[in-house]
Coordinates of C-alpha atoms and ligand atoms in Angstrom, one line a residue:
M1 CA 7.9 26.5 -27.2
K2 CA 7.7 23.4 -25.1
K3 CA 11.2 22.5 -25.7
I4 CA 12.7 25.9 -24.9
L5 CA 10.6 25.8 -21.6
G6 CA 12.0 22.2 -21.1
T7 CA 15.6 23.3 -21.9
S8 CA 15.5 26.5 -19.3
L9 CA 13.8 24.2 -16.3
L10 CA 16.7 21.9 -17.1
L11 CA 19.3 24.3 -16.8
F12 CA 17.7 25.8 -13.6
G13 CA 17.5 22.4 -12.2
L14 CA 21.1 22.0 -13.0
A15 CA 22.4 25.4 -11.3
A16 CA 20.3 24.9 -8.6
F17 CA 22.0 21.4 -8.1
G18 CA 25.1 22.8 -8.7
Q19 CA 24.1 25.6 -5.9
S20 CA 23.3 22.8 -3.5
K21 CA 26.6 20.8 -4.1
E22 CA 28.5 23.7 -3.4
D23 CA 26.5 24.3 -0.2
S24 CA 26.9 20.7 1.1
I25 CA 30.9 20.9 0.6
Q26 CA 30.5 24.2 2.4
F27 CA 28.4 22.5 5.4
R28 CA 31.0 19.6 5.3
K29 CA 34.0 22.2 5.5
I30 CA 32.2 23.9 8.6
S31 CA 31.6 20.8 10.6
T32 CA 34.9 19.2 9.9
E33 CA 36.4 22.5 11.0
I34 CA 34.5 22.9 14.1
L35 CA 34.7 19.2 15.2
N36 CA 38.5 18.9 14.4
N37 CA 39.5 22.4 15.9
G38 CA 36.6 24.2 17.7
K39 CA 37.6 26.0 21.2
G40 CA 34.3 25.9 22.4
Y41 CA 34.5 23.3 24.7
N42 CA 37.8 24.4 26.3
E43 CA 36.5 27.9 26.6
L44 CA 33.3 26.1 28.6
R45 CA 35.6 24.8 30.8
E46 CA 37.3 27.8 31.5
L47 CA 34.1 29.7 31.9
T48 CA 32.8 27.2 34.0
K49 CA 35.9 26.3 36.2
T50 CA 37.4 29.6 36.9
I51 CA 34.4 31.7 37.0
G52 CA 31.7 29.5 37.8
H53 CA 28.1 30.3 38.2
R54 CA 27.4 34.0 37.5
L55 CA 24.2 35.7 38.5
S56 CA 23.6 39.1 37.0
G57 CA 25.3 41.8 39.8
S58 CA 27.4 39.4 41.1
E59 CA 31.4 39.7 40.8
A60 CA 31.6 36.5 38.8
Y61 CA 29.3 37.9 36.3
E62 CA 31.6 41.2 35.8
K63 CA 34.5 38.6 35.3
S64 CA 32.7 36.5 32.7
V65 CA 32.2 40.1 30.8
Q66 CA 35.9 40.5 30.6
W67 CA 36.4 36.8 29.8
A68 CA 33.8 36.9 27.0
A69 CA 35.1 40.1 25.5
Q70 CA 38.8 38.5 25.5
K71 CA 37.5 35.1 23.9
L72 CA 35.5 37.2 21.1
R73 CA 39.0 39.0 20.4
D74 CA 41.0 36.0 20.1
A75 CA 38.0 34.5 17.7
G76 CA 38.9 37.4 15.2
A77 CA 36.1 39.7 15.8
D78 CA 36.8 43.2 14.0
K79 CA 35.3 44.8 16.5
V80 CA 34.3 44.0 20.5
W81 CA 32.5 46.2 22.9
L82 CA 30.5 46.1 26.1
Q83 CA 26.8 47.2 25.8
D84 CA 25.5 49.2 29.2
V85 CA 22.6 47.6 30.6
M86 CA 20.8 48.2 33.9
I87 CA 20.0 44.8 35.8
P88 CA 18.2 44.2 39.1
V89 CA 20.5 42.7 41.6
W90 CA 18.8 39.6 43.4
V91 CA 21.0 38.0 46.2
R92 CA 20.2 34.5 47.8
G93 CA 22.1 34.4 51.4
K94 CA 21.5 31.7 53.8
E95 CA 18.5 29.8 53.6
S96 CA 16.7 26.5 55.5
L97 CA 13.7 24.8 55.3
H98 CA 12.6 22.4 58.2
I99 CA 9.1 20.0 58.4
R100 CA 8.1 18.4 61.4
T101 CA 4.8 16.2 61.9
S102 CA 3.1 16.7 65.4
A103 CA 4.7 13.2 66.5
G104 CA 8.3 13.9 65.1
N105 CA 11.3 16.2 65.4
W106 CA 12.3 19.0 62.6
K107 CA 13.7 17.7 59.7
S108 CA 15.7 19.5 57.1
I109 CA 14.7 19.8 53.5
K110 CA 16.7 20.5 50.6
M111 CA 15.6 23.7 49.0
L112 CA 16.1 27.0 47.2
S113 CA 14.5 30.0 47.4
L114 CA 13.0 31.1 43.7
G115 CA 14.9 33.9 41.9
N116 CA 13.8 37.3 42.7
S117 CA 11.8 36.3 45.7
E118 CA 11.7 38.2 49.1
G119 CA 13.1 36.0 51.8
T120 CA 12.1 35.9 55.7
G121 CA 14.8 38.6 56.7
G122 CA 16.6 35.9 59.0
K123 CA 13.8 34.9 61.1
D124 CA 11.8 31.9 61.6
V125 CA 8.6 31.7 59.7
S126 CA 6.6 28.4 60.5
G127 CA 2.9 27.6 59.9
E128 CA 1.1 24.3 59.0
I129 CA 1.3 23.3 55.4
I130 CA -1.6 22.8 52.9
M131 CA -1.3 20.9 49.4
V132 CA -3.1 21.6 46.5
K133 CA -2.4 19.8 43.0
S134 CA -3.2 22.4 40.6
L135 CA -4.0 26.1 40.2
E136 CA -7.8 25.4 39.7
E137 CA -7.8 23.6 42.9
Y138 CA -6.2 26.4 44.6
D139 CA -8.7 29.0 43.2
K140 CA -11.5 27.0 44.6
L141 CA -10.1 27.3 48.3
P142 CA -11.7 29.8 50.4
A143 CA -9.1 32.6 52.0
E144 CA -10.1 31.5 55.4
K145 CA -8.3 27.8 54.5
V146 CA -5.3 29.4 53.3
K147 CA -5.1 32.2 55.9
D148 CA -1.6 31.9 58.0
K149 CA -0.9 28.7 56.3
I150 CA 1.9 27.8 54.1
V151 CA 0.7 26.4 50.6
F152 CA 2.4 23.3 49.1
F153 CA 1.7 23.7 45.1
N154 CA 2.6 20.2 44.0
Y155 CA 2.0 20.4 40.5
S156 CA 4.0 17.6 38.6
F157 CA 6.0 18.0 35.3
D158 CA 4.3 16.3 32.7
Q159 CA 6.4 13.3 31.9
G160 CA 4.6 12.4 28.9
N161 CA 5.8 14.9 26.1
V162 CA 8.6 13.9 24.1
Q163 CA 9.0 17.7 23.6
T164 CA 10.2 18.7 27.3
F165 CA 9.7 22.2 26.8
I166 CA 6.1 21.7 26.5
S167 CA 6.1 20.3 30.0
Y168 CA 8.2 23.1 31.0
R169 CA 6.2 25.8 29.8
D170 CA 3.0 24.2 31.2
A171 CA 4.3 24.1 34.6
S172 CA 5.8 27.3 34.6
P173 CA 3.0 29.5 36.2
Y174 CA 3.4 27.4 39.4
R175 CA 6.9 28.8 40.0
R176 CA 6.1 32.4 38.3
T177 CA 3.1 33.2 39.9
T178 CA 2.5 31.3 43.2
A179 CA 3.8 33.6 45.7
S180 CA 1.4 36.5 44.8
L181 CA -1.5 33.7 44.6
T182 CA -0.6 32.8 48.4
A183 CA -0.1 36.2 49.3
K184 CA -3.8 37.1 47.8
K185 CA -5.4 34.6 50.5
G186 CA -3.2 35.4 53.7
G187 CA -0.6 32.6 53.2
K188 CA 2.6 32.9 55.0
F189 CA 4.8 31.5 51.8
A190 CA 4.8 29.0 48.9
I191 CA 6.6 25.8 48.3
I192 CA 6.8 24.7 44.9
R193 CA 7.3 21.1 43.4
S194 CA 10.3 21.8 41.1
L195 CA 9.9 22.0 37.4
S196 CA 12.0 19.1 37.0
S197 CA 12.0 16.0 34.8
A198 CA 14.8 14.3 37.1
L199 CA 13.5 11.7 39.5
D200 CA 15.8 13.0 42.3
D201 CA 16.1 15.4 45.4
V202 CA 17.4 18.5 43.6
P203 CA 15.7 21.6 43.5
H204 CA 15.4 23.7 40.6
T205 CA 15.3 27.5 40.9
G206 CA 14.3 29.9 38.3
S207 CA 12.6 33.4 38.2
M208 CA 9.2 34.3 39.7
R209 CA 7.3 37.5 39.8
Y210 CA 5.5 39.4 42.3
D211 CA 2.0 41.1 41.7
E212 CA 3.1 44.5 42.9
N213 CA 0.1 45.5 44.7
I214 CA 0.0 42.4 46.9
S215 CA 2.7 41.9 49.8
K216 CA 5.6 39.9 48.9
V217 CA 5.8 36.8 50.5
P218 CA 8.8 34.0 49.9
A219 CA 8.4 31.4 47.4
I220 CA 10.8 28.3 47.4
T221 CA 11.0 25.2 45.6
I222 CA 11.8 21.4 46.6
G223 CA 13.3 18.7 44.2
N224 CA 10.7 15.7 43.0
T225 CA 11.7 13.1 45.9
S226 CA 11.0 15.7 48.4
A227 CA 7.6 16.7 47.2
D228 CA 6.6 12.9 46.9
E229 CA 7.6 12.6 50.4
L230 CA 5.8 15.5 51.8
E231 CA 2.5 14.6 50.1
A232 CA 2.6 11.1 51.4
L233 CA 3.1 12.8 55.2
L234 CA 0.0 15.2 54.1
K235 CA -2.2 11.9 53.5
N236 CA -2.8 11.5 56.9
Q237 CA -1.2 14.1 59.3
K238 CA -0.7 17.6 60.1
V239 CA 2.8 18.8 58.7
T240 CA 4.4 22.1 60.0
A241 CA 7.1 24.0 57.9
K242 CA 9.7 26.5 58.9
L243 CA 11.5 28.6 56.6
N244 CA 14.3 30.9 57.3
S245 CA 16.0 32.8 54.6
N246 CA 17.9 36.1 53.9
C247 CA 17.1 36.5 49.9
G248 CA 15.7 39.9 48.3
M249 CA 16.2 42.5 45.7
K250 CA 18.9 44.9 46.3
G251 CA 18.4 47.5 43.8
E252 CA 19.8 48.0 40.5
K253 CA 23.4 48.3 38.9
L254 CA 25.1 49.0 35.6
S255 CA 26.2 45.9 34.0
H256 CA 27.1 45.0 30.7
S257 CA 26.1 42.6 27.5
V258 CA 29.2 41.7 25.5
I259 CA 29.1 42.0 21.6
G260 CA 31.6 41.0 19.1
E261 CA 31.4 41.4 15.1
I262 CA 32.8 40.4 11.8
T263 CA 32.0 43.2 9.5
G264 CA 30.2 42.6 6.1
K265 CA 31.6 43.1 2.9
K266 CA 28.8 44.0 1.0
D267 CA 26.2 45.9 3.6
Q268 CA 26.2 47.1 7.3
S269 CA 22.7 44.9 8.0
V270 CA 23.2 42.4 11.0
I271 CA 22.8 38.8 11.7
V272 CA 22.7 37.9 15.2
V273 CA 23.9 34.9 17.1
G274 CA 23.6 35.0 20.7
G275 CA 23.2 33.3 24.3
H276 CA 23.0 34.8 27.7
L277 CA 26.3 35.2 29.7
D278 CA 24.4 35.2 33.1
S279 CA 23.5 32.0 35.2
W280 CA 21.7 31.2 38.3
D281 CA 23.6 31.1 41.2
V282 CA 23.9 27.5 41.4
G283 CA 25.6 24.8 39.7
E284 CA 28.0 26.4 36.9
G285 CA 25.8 27.4 34.4
A286 CA 27.3 25.2 31.8
H287 CA 24.2 23.7 29.7
D288 CA 22.5 27.0 30.8
D289 CA 23.7 29.1 28.9
G290 CA 27.6 29.0 29.0
A291 CA 26.9 26.4 25.8
G292 CA 25.0 29.0 24.0
I293 CA 27.7 31.7 24.7
V294 CA 31.0 29.4 23.4
Q295 CA 28.8 28.3 20.3
S296 CA 28.5 31.8 19.5
I297 CA 31.6 32.7 19.7
E298 CA 32.9 29.7 17.6
V299 CA 30.5 30.9 14.8
L300 CA 32.7 34.1 14.2
R301 CA 35.8 32.0 14.6
T302 CA 34.6 29.4 12.1
F303 CA 33.8 32.3 9.7
K304 CA 37.3 33.9 10.0
K305 CA 39.0 30.8 10.0
L306 CA 37.5 29.3 6.9
G307 CA 37.8 32.6 5.3
I308 CA 34.0 32.4 4.6
G309 CA 33.6 36.1 3.7
N310 CA 30.5 37.1 5.1
N311 CA 28.2 39.7 3.2
H312 CA 26.5 41.1 6.2
T313 CA 28.0 41.8 9.6
I314 CA 27.7 39.0 11.8
R315 CA 27.5 39.6 15.7
A316 CA 28.0 37.3 18.3
V317 CA 25.9 38.7 21.3
C318 CA 26.5 37.8 24.9
F319 CA 23.4 38.8 26.7
A320 CA 23.1 40.1 30.4
N321 CA 20.6 39.2 32.7
E322 CA 18.4 36.7 30.9
E323 CA 17.5 34.7 33.9
N324 CA 16.0 37.3 36.1
G325 CA 14.9 40.2 34.0
T326 CA 16.0 39.8 30.5
K327 CA 17.4 43.4 30.3
G328 CA 20.2 42.8 28.2
G329 CA 18.3 41.6 25.5
K330 CA 15.7 44.5 25.9
Q331 CA 18.7 47.1 26.0
Y332 CA 19.8 45.4 22.9
G333 CA 16.9 45.9 21.0
K334 CA 16.5 49.3 22.3
V335 CA 20.1 50.4 20.9
A336 CA 19.4 48.7 17.6
K337 CA 16.1 50.8 17.3
D338 CA 17.8 54.1 18.6
N339 CA 20.7 53.6 16.1
N340 CA 18.4 52.6 13.2
E341 CA 20.4 49.1 12.7
K342 CA 18.9 46.6 10.1
H343 CA 19.0 43.5 11.8
I344 CA 18.2 40.8 9.0
F345 CA 17.9 37.7 11.0
A346 CA 19.0 36.8 14.7
I347 CA 19.5 33.4 16.4
E348 CA 20.0 32.1 19.8
S349 CA 21.2 28.8 21.5
D350 CA 19.4 28.8 25.1
A351 CA 18.2 25.2 25.3
G352 CA 21.4 23.3 26.2
G353 CA 24.4 22.0 24.9
F354 CA 23.3 18.8 23.6
S355 CA 23.1 17.3 20.1
P356 CA 21.3 19.7 17.7
R357 CA 17.9 18.1 16.6
G358 CA 16.5 21.1 14.8
I359 CA 15.8 24.9 14.3
S360 CA 12.9 26.7 15.6
L361 CA 11.6 29.4 13.5
E362 CA 9.8 32.5 14.3
M363 CA 9.2 34.3 11.1
D364 CA 6.8 34.7 7.9
E365 CA 5.9 31.9 5.9
P366 CA 8.1 32.9 2.9
Q367 CA 11.1 33.0 4.9
K368 CA 10.1 30.0 7.1
N369 CA 9.7 28.0 3.8
Q370 CA 12.8 28.9 2.1
I371 CA 14.9 27.8 5.3
K372 CA 12.8 24.5 5.3
S373 CA 14.1 24.0 1.6
W374 CA 17.4 23.6 2.9
V375 CA 16.4 20.7 5.2
H376 CA 18.4 18.2 3.0
L377 CA 21.5 20.3 3.7
F378 CA 20.9 19.6 7.3
L379 CA 20.0 16.0 7.3
P380 CA 23.4 14.6 7.5
Y381 CA 24.1 16.3 10.7
G382 CA 20.9 14.8 12.5
V383 CA 19.1 18.0 12.4
Y384 CA 15.4 17.6 10.9
N385 CA 12.9 19.7 13.3
F386 CA 11.9 22.9 11.9
E387 CA 8.5 23.0 13.6
G388 CA 9.2 24.8 16.8
K389 CA 7.5 28.2 17.0
Y390 CA 9.6 30.0 19.7
S391 CA 12.9 31.6 19.4
G392 CA 14.9 32.8 22.2
S393 CA 13.9 35.2 25.1
D394 CA 16.7 37.5 24.5
I395 CA 15.8 38.2 20.6
A396 CA 12.4 38.7 21.6
P397 CA 12.6 42.4 21.4
L398 CA 14.3 42.0 18.0
H399 CA 11.5 39.6 16.7
E400 CA 8.9 42.5 18.1
M401 CA 10.5 45.0 15.6
G402 CA 10.0 42.7 12.9
V403 CA 13.1 40.7 12.7
P404 CA 13.2 37.0 11.6
T405 CA 14.3 35.0 14.6
A406 CA 15.0 31.3 15.7
E407 CA 16.5 29.1 18.1
L408 CA 18.7 26.0 17.9
V409 CA 16.5 22.8 19.2
P410 CA 18.9 20.6 20.7
D411 CA 17.8 17.2 22.0
P412 CA 15.5 17.9 24.8
Q413 CA 15.4 15.0 26.9
R414 CA 18.2 15.6 29.5
Y415 CA 17.8 19.4 29.9
F416 CA 14.9 19.7 32.5
D417 CA 17.0 17.0 34.6
I418 CA 19.5 19.6 35.3
H419 CA 18.1 23.2 34.4
H420 CA 18.7 25.6 37.3
T421 CA 20.2 23.6 39.8
E422 CA 23.8 22.5 41.5
E423 CA 23.7 19.8 38.5
D424 CA 24.2 22.0 35.4
T425 CA 28.1 21.3 35.4
F426 CA 30.7 21.4 32.8
E427 CA 31.1 17.5 33.3
K428 CA 27.2 17.3 31.9
V429 CA 28.2 18.6 28.7
S430 CA 29.6 16.4 25.7
R431 CA 32.4 18.1 23.4
R432 CA 30.6 16.6 20.2
E433 CA 27.2 17.6 20.8
L434 CA 28.3 21.1 22.0
L435 CA 30.5 21.8 19.0
L436 CA 27.8 20.2 16.7
G437 CA 25.5 22.8 17.8
S438 CA 28.0 25.5 16.9
A439 CA 28.6 23.7 13.3
V440 CA 24.6 23.8 12.8
M441 CA 24.3 27.6 13.5
T442 CA 27.2 28.3 11.3
Q443 CA 25.8 26.4 8.5
L444 CA 22.6 28.3 8.8
I445 CA 24.0 31.7 9.0
Y446 CA 26.4 31.0 5.9
M447 CA 23.0 30.2 4.0
I448 CA 21.0 33.0 5.2
D449 CA 24.4 35.3 4.8
K450 CA 24.3 34.1 1.2
N451 CA 20.7 34.2 0.3
W452 CA 19.1 36.8 2.0
Ligands
ZN1 ZN1 19.0 30.0 29.8

């Protein structure tokens, strides 16, 4: 009995070893193909240099829709289509911020209105600045101290975390909620220290939200060095700010997400790989999230080119409107539900086109453990971190429907230096790092397609 058990264990071990060997050969084929022949880098150059930034509702975004559909066809997708999505239209327009001490002249400060913020309607709005370092400090301020003032929320991005997304999430409430908090106590507008890991003067935009029951005052952001200078000035004198801006919400519009798929040979259940096609209206949306778009298209191309032969349908989804509404992701989830489409897995790349270091897994323990059991296959590619808990916001609606979801985890050290800024340009992306991210997503999808 012992002998039979021993022999069958040995045979099982040999079969698993053979499997693993076959998989590691396939992993190598995938990465060699993408590193040698990947088109993602040139496609990112096209997207960023010929179309540029592409905020939802803009003409540039509509151009990027046609561009992405063509790239999916070029990649060999069996089917390409546009999915209707109603999206909010927010427009920035001209804007400026000046400050002055009682002794000095007006000085211009580099600034950006936060996305979704209302402006001053082209009029000057001015007042004395008061500074708080935290929301707790603000909560304690009586309304009469805030009334008619401009509130400077001077909360610093925590430089102590190795995983910078922790610092980003920690500081996010300052960007999202402070306009309504300011209005609640009668303040005129809010100035927010940017959610930035860079010690420079580049403001980082990003979306904010209004509490619908409170008047909508503007929210703007300034870079780290301007925030430091303002803090120093406020130590021993009164400082007045003057804002003039024209931004605001301009209703809704019909737009599109772009989808391409290669049909499964075994069944029609779906694996999604995606990113978001829209970007903020500054910089070029290269890391955020042109990278995720071209990486996802590359996955389809590689399956076709290597003739991997997928069991399940693999879909590359270029989601609309992630930045200021996530309407594309919501609509994709709704359509999947209405059409009773079975999704078995979804992964998003929306954390920059830097060297892949891991895959964050949002799913039940057994599925998580199965993916983690493949870690030895990923180690030669520098991918070791499977401990992250979150997956992308565009695939959150799929996750809520019970679909196991994941996100590519690139090295996070430089992302928040450039995120949502003028500096997020094609030149900041490394060809090899970008393509490696695509290789890792292709490898993971190959394993899931084969084993799930
Ligand atoms: Zn993004």
